[in-house]
């Protein structure tokens, strides 16, 4: 019996597994946009929270899935360099950092 599982499902499952296994480590890292913004007022501080906000978890999962796709583009020599560069720049605008094929391993 042969069962066909879509690639997107496998990629999302892997991304979810990676995010859940590295949760506490990733939760300690502040987003790049937050570091560049104004200081947080004392009444709004969340340093003591054990888990990140749900929106932060969703964003990290989306970044992990996008990074997995970009790693495929980087590894496939049939994909034109211009296309890969443009996708890396677009992803970098979303993450707030300069992304390269090597930096995708952080996700």
PDB file of C-alpha atoms in Angstrom:
ATOM      1  CA  UNK A   1       0.000   0.000   0.000  1.00  0.00           C
ATOM      2  CA  UNK A   2       1.437   3.364  -1.033  1.00  0.00           C
ATOM      3  CA  UNK A   3       0.377   6.500   0.838  1.00  0.00           C
ATOM      4  CA  UNK A   4       1.000   9.864  -0.792  1.00  0.00           C
ATOM      5  CA  UNK A   5       1.766  12.676   1.675  1.00  0.00           C
ATOM      6  CA  UNK A   6       1.977  16.198   0.192  1.00  0.00           C
ATOM      7  CA  UNK A   7       5.333  17.953   0.513  1.00  0.00           C
ATOM      8  CA  UNK A   8       3.762  21.007   2.139  1.00  0.00           C
ATOM      9  CA  UNK A   9       2.347  18.842   4.920  1.00  0.00           C
ATOM     10  CA  UNK A  10       5.747  17.243   5.508  1.00  0.00           C
ATOM     11  CA  UNK A  11       7.475  20.645   5.501  1.00  0.00           C
ATOM     12  CA  UNK A  12       4.959  22.097   7.941  1.00  0.00           C
ATOM     13  CA  UNK A  13       5.226  19.048  10.193  1.00  0.00           C
ATOM     14  CA  UNK A  14       9.003  19.321  10.219  1.00  0.00           C
ATOM     15  CA  UNK A  15       8.857  23.059  10.873  1.00  0.00           C
ATOM     16  CA  UNK A  16       6.448  22.536  13.751  1.00  0.00           C
ATOM     17  CA  UNK A  17       8.633  19.813  15.233  1.00  0.00           C
ATOM     18  CA  UNK A  18      11.741  21.979  14.981  1.00  0.00           C
ATOM     19  CA  UNK A  19       9.998  24.993  16.480  1.00  0.00           C
ATOM     20  CA  UNK A  20       8.593  23.015  19.395  1.00  0.00           C
ATOM     21  CA  UNK A  21      11.904  21.315  20.128  1.00  0.00           C
ATOM     22  CA  UNK A  22      13.790  24.626  20.100  1.00  0.00           C
ATOM     23  CA  UNK A  23      11.011  26.654  21.723  1.00  0.00           C
ATOM     24  CA  UNK A  24      12.743  27.853  24.898  1.00  0.00           C
ATOM     25  CA  UNK A  25      15.889  28.830  22.987  1.00  0.00           C
ATOM     26  CA  UNK A  26      13.966  30.764  20.344  1.00  0.00           C
ATOM     27  CA  UNK A  27      11.705  32.340  22.948  1.00  0.00           C
ATOM     28  CA  UNK A  28      14.698  34.064  24.542  1.00  0.00           C
ATOM     29  CA  UNK A  29      15.683  35.763  21.289  1.00  0.00           C
ATOM     30  CA  UNK A  30      13.940  39.110  20.739  1.00  0.00           C
ATOM     31  CA  UNK A  31      12.701  39.956  17.236  1.00  0.00           C
ATOM     32  CA  UNK A  32      14.939  42.297  15.252  1.00  0.00           C
ATOM     33  CA  UNK A  33      12.176  44.886  14.893  1.00  0.00           C
ATOM     34  CA  UNK A  34      11.662  45.041  18.670  1.00  0.00           C
ATOM     35  CA  UNK A  35      15.361  45.702  19.272  1.00  0.00           C
ATOM     36  CA  UNK A  36      15.279  48.730  16.959  1.00  0.00           C
ATOM     37  CA  UNK A  37      12.115  50.221  18.492  1.00  0.00           C
ATOM     38  CA  UNK A  38      11.788  52.490  21.495  1.00  0.00           C
ATOM     39  CA  UNK A  39      12.278  51.060  24.993  1.00  0.00           C
ATOM     40  CA  UNK A  40       9.354  49.129  26.454  1.00  0.00           C
ATOM     41  CA  UNK A  41       7.487  50.918  29.265  1.00  0.00           C
ATOM     42  CA  UNK A  42       7.783  49.191  32.647  1.00  0.00           C
ATOM     43  CA  UNK A  43       4.064  48.336  32.750  1.00  0.00           C
ATOM     44  CA  UNK A  44       4.340  46.454  29.419  1.00  0.00           C
ATOM     45  CA  UNK A  45       7.420  44.329  30.156  1.00  0.00           C
ATOM     46  CA  UNK A  46       7.028  40.582  29.504  1.00  0.00           C
ATOM     47  CA  UNK A  47      10.521  39.398  30.450  1.00  0.00           C
ATOM     48  CA  UNK A  48       9.125  36.978  33.038  1.00  0.00           C
ATOM     49  CA  UNK A  49       6.795  35.183  30.622  1.00  0.00           C
ATOM     50  CA  UNK A  50       7.762  31.545  30.271  1.00  0.00           C
ATOM     51  CA  UNK A  51       6.331  31.198  26.748  1.00  0.00           C
ATOM     52  CA  UNK A  52       6.285  33.705  23.874  1.00  0.00           C
ATOM     53  CA  UNK A  53       3.095  35.276  22.567  1.00  0.00           C
ATOM     54  CA  UNK A  54       1.055  33.174  20.169  1.00  0.00           C
ATOM     55  CA  UNK A  55       1.711  35.630  17.336  1.00  0.00           C
ATOM     56  CA  UNK A  56       5.456  35.254  17.889  1.00  0.00           C
ATOM     57  CA  UNK A  57       5.173  31.461  17.724  1.00  0.00           C
ATOM     58  CA  UNK A  58       3.163  31.668  14.493  1.00  0.00           C
ATOM     59  CA  UNK A  59       5.688  34.086  12.978  1.00  0.00           C
ATOM     60  CA  UNK A  60       8.594  31.782  13.879  1.00  0.00           C
ATOM     61  CA  UNK A  61       6.803  28.796  12.339  1.00  0.00           C
ATOM     62  CA  UNK A  62       6.162  30.748   9.150  1.00  0.00           C
ATOM     63  CA  UNK A  63       9.796  31.846   9.003  1.00  0.00           C
ATOM     64  CA  UNK A  64      10.930  28.232   9.494  1.00  0.00           C
ATOM     65  CA  UNK A  65       8.708  27.025   6.650  1.00  0.00           C
ATOM     66  CA  UNK A  66       9.882  29.824   4.342  1.00  0.00           C
ATOM     67  CA  UNK A  67      13.525  29.170   5.249  1.00  0.00           C
ATOM     68  CA  UNK A  68      13.083  25.494   4.381  1.00  0.00           C
ATOM     69  CA  UNK A  69      11.771  26.435   0.942  1.00  0.00           C
ATOM     70  CA  UNK A  70      14.600  28.920   0.417  1.00  0.00           C
ATOM     71  CA  UNK A  71      17.163  26.280   1.395  1.00  0.00           C
ATOM     72  CA  UNK A  72      15.759  24.114  -1.387  1.00  0.00           C
ATOM     73  CA  UNK A  73      16.183  26.988  -3.828  1.00  0.00           C
ATOM     74  CA  UNK A  74      19.760  27.531  -2.621  1.00  0.00           C
ATOM     75  CA  UNK A  75      20.658  23.863  -3.003  1.00  0.00           C
ATOM     76  CA  UNK A  76      19.076  23.448  -6.451  1.00  0.00           C
ATOM     77  CA  UNK A  77      21.559  24.739  -9.041  1.00  0.00           C
ATOM     78  CA  UNK A  78      18.772  24.775 -11.648  1.00  0.00           C
ATOM     79  CA  UNK A  79      17.148  27.729  -9.859  1.00  0.00           C
ATOM     80  CA  UNK A  80      18.577  31.001 -11.254  1.00  0.00           C
ATOM     81  CA  UNK A  81      20.812  33.028  -8.911  1.00  0.00           C
ATOM     82  CA  UNK A  82      18.781  36.206  -9.490  1.00  0.00           C
ATOM     83  CA  UNK A  83      15.620  34.462  -8.325  1.00  0.00           C
ATOM     84  CA  UNK A  84      17.333  33.139  -5.181  1.00  0.00           C
ATOM     85  CA  UNK A  85      18.835  36.562  -4.358  1.00  0.00           C
ATOM     86  CA  UNK A  86      15.470  38.284  -4.776  1.00  0.00           C
ATOM     87  CA  UNK A  87      13.744  35.727  -2.518  1.00  0.00           C
ATOM     88  CA  UNK A  88      16.486  36.033   0.118  1.00  0.00           C
ATOM     89  CA  UNK A  89      16.142  39.834   0.098  1.00  0.00           C
ATOM     90  CA  UNK A  90      12.361  39.591   0.413  1.00  0.00           C
ATOM     91  CA  UNK A  91      12.714  37.137   3.302  1.00  0.00           C
ATOM     92  CA  UNK A  92      15.291  39.436   4.919  1.00  0.00           C
ATOM     93  CA  UNK A  93      12.813  42.326   4.836  1.00  0.00           C
ATOM     94  CA  UNK A  94      10.359  40.149   6.757  1.00  0.00           C
ATOM     95  CA  UNK A  95      12.884  38.905   9.328  1.00  0.00           C
ATOM     96  CA  UNK A  96      14.710  42.204   9.771  1.00  0.00           C
ATOM     97  CA  UNK A  97      18.135  40.702   9.034  1.00  0.00           C
ATOM     98  CA  UNK A  98      20.320  40.193   6.011  1.00  0.00           C
ATOM     99  CA  UNK A  99      19.630  36.646   4.824  1.00  0.00           C
ATOM    100  CA  UNK A 100      21.983  34.415   2.889  1.00  0.00           C
ATOM    101  CA  UNK A 101      21.816  30.750   2.030  1.00  0.00           C
ATOM    102  CA  UNK A 102      24.061  30.053   5.027  1.00  0.00           C
ATOM    103  CA  UNK A 103      21.966  32.152   7.454  1.00  0.00           C
ATOM    104  CA  UNK A 104      18.893  30.027   6.698  1.00  0.00           C
ATOM    105  CA  UNK A 105      20.342  27.309   8.936  1.00  0.00           C
ATOM    106  CA  UNK A 106      19.333  29.478  11.930  1.00  0.00           C
ATOM    107  CA  UNK A 107      15.716  28.571  11.329  1.00  0.00           C
TER     108      UNK A 107
END
